[in-house]
Coordinates of C-alpha atoms in Angstrom, one line a residue:
M1 CA -111.2 -52.5 -140.8
T2 CA -110.4 -48.9 -139.6
P3 CA -112.4 -46.2 -141.4
A4 CA -110.8 -43.5 -143.4
K5 CA -110.0 -40.4 -141.5
K6 CA -112.5 -37.8 -141.8
N7 CA -112.3 -35.6 -138.5
T8 CA -110.0 -32.7 -138.6
A9 CA -108.7 -30.5 -135.5
W10 CA -111.5 -27.8 -136.6
S11 CA -114.3 -30.2 -136.7
L12 CA -113.4 -31.6 -133.3
I13 CA -112.9 -28.2 -131.8
R14 CA -116.2 -26.6 -133.1
L15 CA -118.5 -29.1 -131.9
F16 CA -118.6 -27.7 -128.4
W17 CA -119.2 -24.1 -129.7
V18 CA -122.2 -24.9 -131.7
S19 CA -123.8 -27.3 -129.3
Q20 CA -126.7 -26.5 -127.0
E21 CA -124.0 -24.8 -124.3
R22 CA -122.8 -22.5 -127.1
W23 CA -124.3 -19.3 -125.8
P24 CA -122.9 -19.8 -122.0
A25 CA -119.8 -20.7 -123.6
R26 CA -119.6 -17.9 -125.9
G27 CA -120.3 -15.3 -123.2
L28 CA -117.5 -16.7 -121.1
L29 CA -115.3 -16.5 -124.0
A30 CA -116.1 -13.0 -124.5
L31 CA -115.4 -11.9 -121.0
I32 CA -112.0 -13.9 -121.1
V33 CA -111.1 -12.1 -124.2
A34 CA -112.2 -8.7 -122.6
M35 CA -109.8 -9.2 -119.8
N36 CA -107.2 -10.3 -122.0
L37 CA -107.2 -7.4 -123.9
A38 CA -107.4 -5.1 -120.8
I39 CA -104.2 -6.8 -119.7
V40 CA -102.7 -5.9 -123.1
Y41 CA -103.6 -2.2 -122.6
I42 CA -102.0 -2.4 -119.2
N43 CA -98.8 -3.7 -120.6
V44 CA -98.8 -0.7 -123.1
R45 CA -99.2 1.6 -120.3
L46 CA -96.6 0.2 -118.3
N47 CA -94.2 0.2 -121.4
S48 CA -95.0 3.9 -121.5
W49 CA -94.4 4.4 -117.8
S50 CA -91.0 2.7 -117.8
A51 CA -89.6 5.6 -120.0
Q52 CA -91.0 8.3 -117.6
F53 CA -89.7 6.3 -114.8
Y54 CA -86.2 5.7 -116.0
N55 CA -85.9 9.5 -117.1
A56 CA -86.9 10.6 -113.6
L57 CA -84.4 8.2 -112.1
E58 CA -81.6 9.6 -114.5
S59 CA -82.6 13.5 -114.0
K60 CA -83.2 12.7 -110.3
D61 CA -86.8 14.3 -110.6
T62 CA -87.9 13.6 -107.3
A63 CA -91.2 15.5 -108.0
H64 CA -92.1 13.1 -110.4
F65 CA -90.8 10.0 -109.0
R66 CA -93.5 9.3 -106.3
P67 CA -96.3 10.0 -108.6
L68 CA -94.8 7.2 -110.9
L69 CA -94.7 4.8 -108.0
L70 CA -98.5 5.5 -107.4
S71 CA -99.2 5.0 -111.0
F72 CA -97.3 2.0 -111.2
T73 CA -99.3 0.5 -108.1
T74 CA -102.5 1.2 -109.7
L75 CA -101.7 -0.4 -112.9
A76 CA -99.8 -3.4 -111.2
L77 CA -103.1 -4.1 -109.0
G78 CA -105.3 -4.0 -112.0
Y79 CA -103.0 -6.6 -113.7
I80 CA -103.2 -8.9 -111.1
V81 CA -107.0 -8.7 -110.5
L82 CA -107.4 -9.3 -114.2
A83 CA -104.9 -12.0 -114.5
V84 CA -106.1 -13.8 -111.6
Y85 CA -109.9 -13.8 -112.9
A86 CA -109.0 -14.4 -116.4
L87 CA -107.4 -17.7 -115.4
Y88 CA -110.4 -18.5 -113.2
F89 CA -112.9 -18.0 -115.9
K90 CA -110.6 -19.8 -118.4
Q91 CA -110.4 -22.7 -116.1
M92 CA -114.1 -22.7 -115.5
L93 CA -114.6 -22.5 -119.4
G94 CA -112.2 -25.1 -119.9
F95 CA -114.0 -27.5 -117.6
R96 CA -117.5 -26.9 -119.2
W97 CA -115.8 -27.8 -122.6
R98 CA -114.4 -30.9 -121.0
R99 CA -117.7 -31.9 -119.3
W100 CA -119.6 -31.5 -122.7
L101 CA -117.0 -33.4 -124.9
T102 CA -116.8 -36.4 -122.2
A103 CA -120.7 -36.5 -122.1
D104 CA -120.6 -36.6 -126.1
Y105 CA -118.0 -39.4 -126.4
L106 CA -119.4 -41.5 -123.5
H107 CA -122.8 -41.5 -125.4
R108 CA -121.2 -42.4 -128.7
W109 CA -118.8 -45.2 -127.3
L110 CA -121.5 -46.7 -125.1
G111 CA -124.3 -46.3 -127.7
E112 CA -125.0 -49.0 -130.0
H113 CA -122.5 -51.2 -128.2
A114 CA -119.5 -49.4 -129.9
F115 CA -117.4 -50.0 -127.1
Y116 CA -117.9 -53.6 -127.2
R117 CA -117.3 -53.5 -131.1
I118 CA -114.0 -51.5 -130.7
E119 CA -112.8 -53.8 -127.9
R120 CA -113.5 -56.9 -130.0
D121 CA -112.1 -55.9 -133.3
R122 CA -109.1 -54.1 -131.4
L123 CA -109.9 -51.0 -133.5
A124 CA -108.4 -48.6 -130.9
D125 CA -106.0 -48.8 -127.9
N126 CA -107.0 -47.6 -124.5
P127 CA -110.3 -45.9 -125.0
D128 CA -110.3 -45.1 -121.4
Q129 CA -107.3 -43.0 -121.6
R130 CA -108.7 -40.9 -125.0
I131 CA -111.8 -40.1 -122.6
A132 CA -110.0 -39.3 -119.3
D133 CA -106.9 -37.8 -120.7
D134 CA -107.0 -36.7 -124.1
L135 CA -110.4 -34.9 -123.7
Q136 CA -109.1 -32.7 -120.7
S137 CA -105.9 -31.9 -122.8
L138 CA -108.0 -30.9 -125.7
A139 CA -110.2 -28.4 -123.8
T140 CA -107.5 -26.9 -121.6
T141 CA -104.7 -26.7 -124.0
T142 CA -106.7 -25.6 -127.0
L143 CA -108.2 -22.9 -125.0
A144 CA -105.0 -21.9 -123.5
L145 CA -103.4 -21.7 -126.9
S146 CA -106.1 -19.9 -128.7
L147 CA -106.4 -17.3 -125.9
D148 CA -102.6 -16.8 -125.7
L149 CA -102.5 -16.4 -129.4
L150 CA -105.1 -13.5 -129.5
S151 CA -103.5 -11.8 -126.8
T152 CA -100.1 -12.3 -128.7
V153 CA -101.6 -11.0 -131.9
V154 CA -103.0 -7.9 -130.0
T155 CA -99.9 -7.3 -128.2
L156 CA -97.9 -7.7 -131.7
V157 CA -99.6 -4.8 -133.2
S158 CA -99.8 -2.5 -130.2
F159 CA -96.0 -2.9 -129.7
V160 CA -95.0 -2.5 -133.3
V161 CA -96.6 1.0 -133.4
I162 CA -94.7 1.7 -130.5
L163 CA -91.4 0.3 -131.5
W164 CA -91.8 1.8 -135.1
S165 CA -92.3 5.2 -133.6
L166 CA -89.7 5.3 -131.0
A167 CA -86.8 3.6 -132.7
G168 CA -87.1 5.6 -135.8
P169 CA -85.1 5.0 -138.9
L170 CA -81.7 3.8 -139.3
L171 CA -79.2 5.9 -141.4
A172 CA -76.6 3.6 -143.2
H173 CA -73.7 4.3 -145.8
V174 CA -73.8 1.8 -148.5
A175 CA -71.1 2.4 -151.4
G176 CA -70.8 5.9 -150.4
H177 CA -74.7 6.6 -150.4
A178 CA -77.1 7.3 -147.4
V179 CA -79.7 4.9 -146.7
S180 CA -82.6 5.4 -144.5
I181 CA -84.1 2.2 -143.0
P182 CA -87.2 3.2 -141.4
G183 CA -88.8 1.2 -138.6
Y184 CA -85.3 -0.8 -138.7
M185 CA -85.8 -2.3 -135.2
V186 CA -89.1 -3.8 -136.2
W187 CA -87.7 -5.2 -139.0
A188 CA -84.7 -6.7 -136.9
A189 CA -87.2 -8.1 -134.5
A190 CA -89.5 -9.8 -137.3
A191 CA -85.9 -11.3 -138.9
Y192 CA -85.0 -12.9 -135.7
A193 CA -88.2 -14.3 -134.6
L194 CA -88.4 -15.8 -138.3
L195 CA -85.0 -17.1 -137.9
G196 CA -85.7 -18.7 -134.6
S197 CA -89.1 -20.1 -135.9
F198 CA -87.5 -22.0 -138.7
A199 CA -84.8 -23.4 -136.3
M200 CA -87.4 -24.3 -133.9
H201 CA -89.6 -26.3 -136.4
R202 CA -86.4 -27.6 -138.0
F203 CA -85.4 -29.2 -134.7
G204 CA -88.7 -30.1 -133.2
R205 CA -90.7 -31.4 -135.9
P206 CA -90.4 -35.0 -134.9
L207 CA -91.7 -34.7 -131.4
V208 CA -95.3 -34.7 -132.9
G209 CA -94.9 -38.4 -133.4
V210 CA -93.0 -39.4 -130.4
N211 CA -95.5 -37.6 -127.9
Y212 CA -98.1 -39.5 -130.0
Q213 CA -96.1 -42.9 -129.1
Q214 CA -95.5 -41.6 -125.6
Q215 CA -99.3 -41.2 -124.8
R216 CA -99.8 -44.8 -126.3
V217 CA -97.0 -46.7 -124.2
E218 CA -97.9 -44.7 -121.0
A219 CA -101.5 -45.8 -121.3
N220 CA -100.3 -49.3 -122.2
F221 CA -98.4 -49.6 -119.0
R222 CA -101.1 -48.1 -117.0
F223 CA -103.8 -50.7 -118.5
G224 CA -101.2 -53.5 -117.6
L225 CA -101.2 -52.6 -113.8
V226 CA -105.1 -52.1 -113.7
R227 CA -105.3 -55.7 -114.8
L228 CA -102.8 -57.0 -112.3
R229 CA -105.1 -55.5 -109.6
E230 CA -108.3 -56.5 -110.8
N231 CA -106.8 -60.6 -111.2
A232 CA -104.8 -60.1 -108.1
E233 CA -106.1 -63.4 -106.5
S234 CA -105.8 -65.5 -110.1
I235 CA -102.2 -64.3 -110.2
A236 CA -101.2 -65.2 -106.7
L237 CA -102.6 -68.6 -106.9
Y238 CA -100.9 -69.1 -110.0
D239 CA -97.7 -67.6 -108.2
G240 CA -97.4 -65.5 -111.1
A241 CA -95.8 -62.3 -109.8
R242 CA -92.3 -63.1 -111.2
A243 CA -94.1 -63.3 -114.9
E244 CA -96.2 -60.1 -114.1
A245 CA -93.2 -58.4 -113.2
A246 CA -91.5 -59.3 -116.4
H247 CA -94.5 -58.2 -118.5
A248 CA -94.5 -54.8 -116.4
A249 CA -90.9 -54.3 -117.0
T250 CA -91.4 -54.9 -120.7
L251 CA -94.0 -52.5 -120.8
F252 CA -91.8 -49.9 -119.1
E253 CA -89.0 -50.6 -121.2
R254 CA -91.2 -49.2 -124.1
I255 CA -91.8 -46.1 -122.1
R256 CA -88.2 -45.8 -121.7
D257 CA -87.3 -46.3 -125.2
N258 CA -89.7 -43.6 -126.4
W259 CA -88.8 -41.2 -123.8
R260 CA -85.4 -41.3 -124.8
L261 CA -86.5 -39.8 -128.0
V262 CA -88.6 -37.4 -126.1
M263 CA -85.7 -36.2 -124.1
R264 CA -83.4 -36.1 -127.2
Y265 CA -85.8 -33.9 -129.2
T266 CA -86.8 -31.8 -126.2
K267 CA -82.9 -31.0 -125.5
R268 CA -82.5 -30.0 -129.1
L269 CA -85.8 -27.8 -128.4
T270 CA -84.4 -26.2 -125.2
L271 CA -80.8 -25.5 -126.8
V272 CA -82.4 -23.4 -129.8
S273 CA -84.9 -21.8 -127.2
S274 CA -82.3 -21.1 -124.7
L275 CA -79.7 -19.6 -127.5
Y276 CA -82.7 -17.5 -129.0
G277 CA -83.6 -16.3 -125.4
Q278 CA -80.2 -15.1 -124.5
I279 CA -79.3 -13.3 -127.7
A280 CA -82.6 -11.5 -127.3
V281 CA -81.4 -10.0 -124.0
V282 CA -78.7 -8.0 -125.8
L283 CA -79.7 -7.6 -129.2
P284 CA -82.4 -4.7 -129.0
L285 CA -79.9 -2.7 -127.0
A286 CA -77.2 -3.1 -129.2
L287 CA -79.3 -2.2 -132.2
A288 CA -80.6 0.9 -130.4
A289 CA -77.1 1.9 -128.8
P290 CA -75.9 3.9 -132.1
R291 CA -79.1 6.3 -132.0
Y292 CA -78.7 6.6 -128.2
F293 CA -75.0 7.4 -128.4
A294 CA -75.9 10.1 -131.1
G295 CA -78.3 11.7 -128.8
A296 CA -81.6 10.6 -130.6
F297 CA -83.5 9.8 -127.4
S298 CA -82.9 9.3 -123.7
F299 CA -82.0 6.7 -121.5
G300 CA -85.6 6.0 -120.6
V301 CA -86.6 6.0 -124.2
L302 CA -83.7 3.5 -124.6
I303 CA -85.0 1.1 -122.0
Q304 CA -88.7 1.5 -123.5
I305 CA -87.3 0.7 -126.7
G306 CA -85.8 -2.4 -125.3
R307 CA -88.5 -3.6 -123.7
A308 CA -90.9 -3.1 -126.9
F309 CA -88.6 -5.1 -129.0
D310 CA -88.8 -7.7 -126.4
T311 CA -92.5 -7.7 -126.3
V312 CA -92.5 -7.7 -130.4
S313 CA -89.9 -10.3 -130.6
D314 CA -91.7 -12.3 -128.0
S315 CA -95.2 -12.0 -129.8
L316 CA -93.4 -12.8 -133.0
S317 CA -91.8 -15.8 -131.5
W318 CA -94.9 -17.2 -130.3
F319 CA -94.4 -20.2 -132.3
I320 CA -91.0 -21.1 -130.9
N321 CA -92.3 -20.7 -127.3
S322 CA -95.5 -22.8 -127.7
Y323 CA -93.8 -25.6 -130.0
A324 CA -93.6 -28.1 -127.4
T325 CA -97.2 -27.7 -126.3
L326 CA -98.2 -27.5 -129.9
A327 CA -96.6 -30.8 -130.7
E328 CA -98.3 -32.4 -127.6
W329 CA -101.7 -31.0 -128.5
R330 CA -101.4 -32.2 -132.0
A331 CA -100.6 -35.7 -130.8
T332 CA -103.9 -35.5 -128.8
V333 CA -105.9 -34.1 -131.5
N334 CA -104.7 -37.1 -133.8
R335 CA -105.6 -39.8 -131.1
L336 CA -109.2 -37.9 -130.7
C337 CA -109.7 -37.8 -134.4
E338 CA -108.9 -41.4 -134.8
F339 CA -111.2 -42.4 -132.1
R340 CA -114.2 -40.4 -133.2
D341 CA -113.9 -41.8 -136.8
L342 CA -114.4 -45.2 -135.3
L343 CA -117.4 -43.9 -133.0
E344 CA -118.9 -42.1 -135.9
A345 CA -118.3 -44.9 -138.7
P346 CA -121.4 -47.3 -139.2
P347 CA -120.2 -51.0 -137.6
P348 CA -118.3 -52.9 -140.4
E349 CA -120.3 -55.9 -140.1
A350 CA -123.5 -53.7 -141.2
G351 CA -125.4 -55.7 -143.8
G352 CA -124.7 -59.2 -142.1
I353 CA -127.1 -60.8 -139.9
E354 CA -130.5 -58.9 -139.6
L355 CA -131.9 -58.6 -135.9
R356 CA -135.3 -57.5 -135.5
M357 CA -137.6 -56.8 -132.6
A358 CA -141.6 -57.6 -132.5
E359 CA -143.9 -57.3 -129.7
G360 CA -144.7 -60.5 -128.1
A361 CA -142.9 -62.4 -131.0
A362 CA -141.2 -66.0 -130.4
V363 CA -137.6 -66.2 -131.2
R364 CA -137.1 -67.3 -134.8
T365 CA -134.1 -67.5 -137.3
H366 CA -134.4 -67.8 -140.8
G367 CA -131.6 -68.9 -143.0
L368 CA -129.0 -67.9 -140.3
Q369 CA -125.3 -68.5 -140.8
I370 CA -122.7 -67.2 -138.5
A371 CA -119.2 -66.4 -139.8
L372 CA -115.9 -65.2 -137.9
P373 CA -115.2 -61.3 -138.4
N374 CA -112.8 -62.5 -141.3
G375 CA -115.7 -63.9 -143.1
Q376 CA -114.8 -67.7 -142.6
P377 CA -118.2 -69.6 -141.9
L378 CA -118.4 -70.7 -138.4
L379 CA -122.1 -72.3 -138.0
R380 CA -125.3 -73.1 -140.2
V381 CA -128.3 -73.0 -138.2
P382 CA -131.6 -74.4 -139.4
D383 CA -134.5 -72.5 -139.0
L384 CA -135.7 -72.3 -135.5
R385 CA -138.8 -71.3 -133.7
I386 CA -138.5 -70.6 -130.0
A387 CA -142.0 -70.2 -128.7
R388 CA -142.8 -68.0 -125.8
G389 CA -142.0 -69.9 -122.4
G390 CA -139.9 -72.3 -124.4
R391 CA -136.8 -73.8 -122.7
W392 CA -134.1 -74.7 -124.9
L393 CA -130.6 -76.4 -124.2
V394 CA -127.5 -75.4 -126.5
R395 CA -124.8 -78.1 -126.3
G396 CA -121.8 -79.0 -128.5
P397 CA -117.8 -79.2 -128.0
S398 CA -115.8 -75.9 -127.4
G399 CA -115.3 -73.9 -130.2
A400 CA -118.4 -75.2 -131.8
G401 CA -120.1 -71.6 -131.8
K402 CA -122.5 -72.0 -128.9
S403 CA -121.4 -68.6 -127.3
T404 CA -121.3 -66.9 -130.5
L405 CA -124.9 -68.2 -131.5
L406 CA -126.0 -66.4 -128.2
R407 CA -124.3 -63.3 -129.1
A408 CA -126.1 -63.1 -132.2
L409 CA -129.5 -63.7 -130.4
C410 CA -128.7 -60.9 -128.4
G411 CA -127.5 -58.6 -131.1
L412 CA -123.7 -58.7 -130.3
W413 CA -122.7 -60.5 -133.2
H414 CA -123.6 -59.5 -137.0
F415 CA -120.9 -61.4 -138.9
G416 CA -122.7 -63.8 -141.3
S417 CA -126.2 -63.9 -142.9
G418 CA -129.8 -64.6 -142.4
S419 CA -132.1 -63.2 -139.9
I420 CA -133.1 -63.2 -136.3
V421 CA -136.4 -62.0 -134.9
R422 CA -136.8 -61.7 -131.0
P423 CA -139.2 -60.4 -128.6
A424 CA -139.1 -56.6 -128.0
A425 CA -139.6 -57.5 -124.2
H426 CA -137.1 -57.4 -121.6
V427 CA -134.0 -59.7 -122.4
L428 CA -131.2 -60.7 -120.0
F429 CA -128.0 -62.4 -121.0
V430 CA -126.1 -64.0 -118.1
P431 CA -122.4 -65.1 -119.0
Q432 CA -120.3 -67.2 -117.3
R433 CA -118.9 -64.6 -115.3
S434 CA -121.3 -61.6 -114.6
Y435 CA -119.9 -58.3 -114.5
L436 CA -120.2 -56.8 -111.0
P437 CA -119.8 -53.1 -111.1
L438 CA -118.0 -51.1 -108.2
G439 CA -120.2 -49.7 -105.6
S440 CA -122.6 -51.2 -103.0
L441 CA -124.3 -54.7 -103.0
R442 CA -127.4 -53.3 -104.0
D443 CA -125.8 -51.6 -106.7
V444 CA -124.4 -54.8 -108.0
L445 CA -127.8 -56.6 -107.5
A446 CA -129.8 -54.1 -109.3
Y447 CA -127.3 -53.4 -112.2
P448 CA -128.1 -51.9 -115.0
D449 CA -130.9 -50.5 -113.1
A450 CA -130.7 -47.9 -110.2
A451 CA -130.5 -49.3 -106.7
S452 CA -133.8 -47.6 -105.9
A453 CA -135.6 -49.9 -108.3
H454 CA -136.0 -52.3 -105.2
D455 CA -136.5 -52.1 -101.6
D456 CA -134.3 -53.9 -99.2
A457 CA -136.6 -56.6 -98.4
A458 CA -136.4 -57.7 -102.0
Y459 CA -132.7 -57.7 -102.0
Q460 CA -132.7 -59.7 -98.7
E461 CA -135.2 -62.2 -100.0
V462 CA -133.4 -63.1 -103.5
L463 CA -130.0 -63.5 -101.7
G464 CA -131.6 -65.8 -99.3
A465 CA -133.2 -67.7 -102.0
V466 CA -130.0 -68.4 -104.1
G467 CA -128.0 -69.2 -101.0
L468 CA -126.4 -65.9 -100.0
A469 CA -128.1 -65.0 -97.0
P470 CA -124.9 -63.9 -95.1
L471 CA -124.7 -61.2 -97.6
A472 CA -128.1 -59.6 -96.4
A473 CA -126.4 -57.4 -93.8
S474 CA -123.9 -56.1 -96.3
L475 CA -126.2 -54.4 -98.7
D476 CA -124.4 -50.9 -98.2
E477 CA -121.0 -52.2 -98.0
Q478 CA -118.8 -50.4 -100.9
T479 CA -116.2 -52.7 -102.0
S480 CA -114.9 -54.6 -105.1
W481 CA -117.4 -57.5 -105.3
S482 CA -115.7 -59.3 -108.1
S483 CA -112.8 -59.6 -106.0
R484 CA -114.4 -60.6 -102.6
L485 CA -116.5 -63.2 -104.1
S486 CA -115.6 -66.5 -105.1
P487 CA -116.6 -67.6 -108.7
G488 CA -119.7 -69.7 -107.3
E489 CA -121.0 -67.2 -105.2
Q490 CA -120.6 -64.8 -108.3
Q491 CA -122.8 -67.1 -110.2
R492 CA -125.5 -67.2 -107.2
L493 CA -125.4 -63.4 -107.4
A494 CA -126.2 -63.5 -111.1
F495 CA -129.3 -65.6 -110.3
A496 CA -130.4 -63.3 -107.6
R497 CA -130.1 -60.5 -110.0
V498 CA -132.4 -62.5 -112.7
L499 CA -134.9 -62.9 -109.9
L500 CA -134.9 -59.2 -109.4
Q501 CA -135.4 -58.2 -113.0
R502 CA -137.5 -60.8 -114.1
P503 CA -136.9 -61.0 -117.7
E504 CA -139.2 -62.4 -120.5
L505 CA -136.3 -63.7 -122.4
L506 CA -133.4 -65.3 -120.4
V507 CA -130.0 -66.2 -122.1
L508 CA -127.5 -68.7 -119.8
D509 CA -124.2 -69.1 -120.9
E510 CA -122.5 -71.6 -118.8
A511 CA -124.0 -69.5 -115.8
T512 CA -123.6 -72.3 -113.3
S513 CA -120.4 -73.5 -114.5
A514 CA -118.6 -72.9 -111.0
L515 CA -121.4 -74.6 -108.9
D516 CA -121.8 -78.1 -107.9
P517 CA -124.3 -80.5 -109.5
A518 CA -126.9 -80.0 -106.6
A519 CA -126.4 -76.1 -106.1
E520 CA -126.9 -76.1 -110.0
H521 CA -130.0 -78.3 -109.7
A522 CA -131.4 -75.9 -107.0
L523 CA -130.9 -72.8 -108.8
Y524 CA -132.5 -74.0 -111.9
A525 CA -135.6 -75.4 -110.1
L526 CA -136.0 -71.9 -108.5
L527 CA -135.5 -70.1 -111.6
L528 CA -138.4 -72.1 -113.1
Q529 CA -140.4 -71.9 -110.0
R530 CA -140.4 -68.1 -109.7
L531 CA -140.4 -67.3 -113.7
P532 CA -142.5 -70.1 -115.0
E533 CA -143.3 -68.2 -118.3
V534 CA -139.7 -67.3 -119.0
T535 CA -138.3 -68.1 -122.4
L536 CA -135.0 -69.7 -121.6
I537 CA -131.9 -70.5 -123.6
S538 CA -129.3 -72.1 -122.1
V539 CA -125.5 -73.1 -123.0
A540 CA -124.2 -75.9 -120.7
H541 CA -122.2 -79.3 -120.9
R542 CA -123.7 -81.3 -118.1
E543 CA -126.3 -83.8 -119.2
A544 CA -128.3 -83.2 -115.7
L545 CA -129.7 -79.8 -117.1
Q546 CA -131.6 -81.3 -119.9
A547 CA -134.2 -82.2 -117.1
F548 CA -135.0 -78.5 -117.3
H549 CA -135.1 -78.1 -121.1
P550 CA -137.7 -79.6 -123.0
H551 CA -135.9 -78.9 -126.3
T552 CA -132.2 -79.6 -126.9
V553 CA -130.0 -78.0 -129.6
D554 CA -126.8 -80.0 -130.5
L555 CA -123.9 -78.1 -132.5
A556 CA -122.2 -81.1 -134.2
P557 CA -118.2 -80.9 -135.0
G558 CA -117.6 -80.0 -138.4
A559 CA -115.3 -78.4 -140.6
A560 CA -115.5 -74.6 -140.7
G561 CA -113.6 -74.4 -144.2
K562 CA -116.5 -76.5 -145.6
G563 CA -119.7 -74.4 -144.8
G564 CA -119.2 -74.5 -140.8
A565 CA -120.6 -76.8 -138.3
P566 CA -123.9 -78.2 -138.9
M567 CA -126.6 -78.1 -136.3
Q568 CA -129.3 -80.2 -135.3
Y569 CA -132.0 -79.8 -132.6
A570 CA -134.5 -82.3 -131.4
P571 CA -136.9 -82.5 -128.4
A572 CA -135.3 -84.1 -125.2

């Protein structure tokens, strides 16, 4: 069950700013803020310069014209330098923030098998997209919006003072009485921005939801294409290209349907924004024209008032101008908060099967009952004791719970009750199809250790021992080994990995199912020859493997609804 939402946008944002990276980050932020304030100061100076420049043009004052051009050049160069380096340092800070968030989320996602639990229980869609794309968007967009808002507020305060003092009061006659409205241009700009903000929110509010859904359907489509690429050979053997094309088309149709909603609401936003912007071109001049025609100020001051009005109106319209970005940002934050709630929540199966580690202990179970995630009983396990160096074969029909029992022994399955005690020593679980990471062959063989953990001679020796000697010349080759090797070769490679890592407890789940009986026999014989003291638990259907396992566990078929499948064990 998905836990109740507890993370908020603020709790997500503050993580970085109170972390061990806080002082370098705060220093960079202070530098960027100082540069933005300097840019605001230059804009104020340019506003004053515009009045002097247009007055010089109107009066044909050549004596002041050239100095004004030189002054503009100085201000413009300062603006360019500040703008360039403010952006540079903002990108630097944004990436540092993203790097920290990525490391934190990866730690939580990969820690305590949270990634396995989330996938197993289908708790969140596309965690990879949330980590790769959403974290990048959170860092860069939050920083951009915050700094832009700060600059906007400072600009607003600065230009409100300018506009209030330059425009002066408006004298109007109402019912035969003269009425003076001080700072009328400021009030007009505020009213205009308020009206535009209301219209923008009214027409653009649904964008938050459709942007959230757009991110989801885009990720689903990309994930489908990745799975197609990873399973290219199987799809080709099934001649399944037509079915995959139909599936991809279905996923893309969902993108199209949601994109139509994005287009619809973006069209509304663009209409409101365009109308707002076009009116703003002429509105300040129209409002200031009566006092200009009355001779209250010069043409240069009229231009200065118009620009100040535009700046004030634009500052007050920050919400309008940023609405689409805010909608995407809100959708991103919602996805990350939802994901972090899952990562921070205790596993829902906590309190089920208890797994304890003990130094040098045998594998023991007590009162173990394994259940499905919905609580339905799956398997009753009599109390077992698997001594160090013991070899046990687990058999039973499909669906009896063999692999689930092994998952419980490895700590991946907690649904049920009872306890398991397991050695704290090195444990290696080998499934039917082992994971082969991207990288060189030595990376694949050493996984999850570093490739430097073994020398070339060790790699070449184990490859030859398991029947993969021709691959010894390809240790440095970078390729997708899971696609290049056949299922049987992959299982041989898994045994080579076992020989390298020499675990004390080895769990094999149908680890030789793709091999012929002779190859299977040879690999098991090799394994017990090289690792005579290993504690071995195997799941397999072939009777021939009984020769390697003195003890057998039979999972007999039973009705899960009547307490689960009973389990019997006896010496072979």
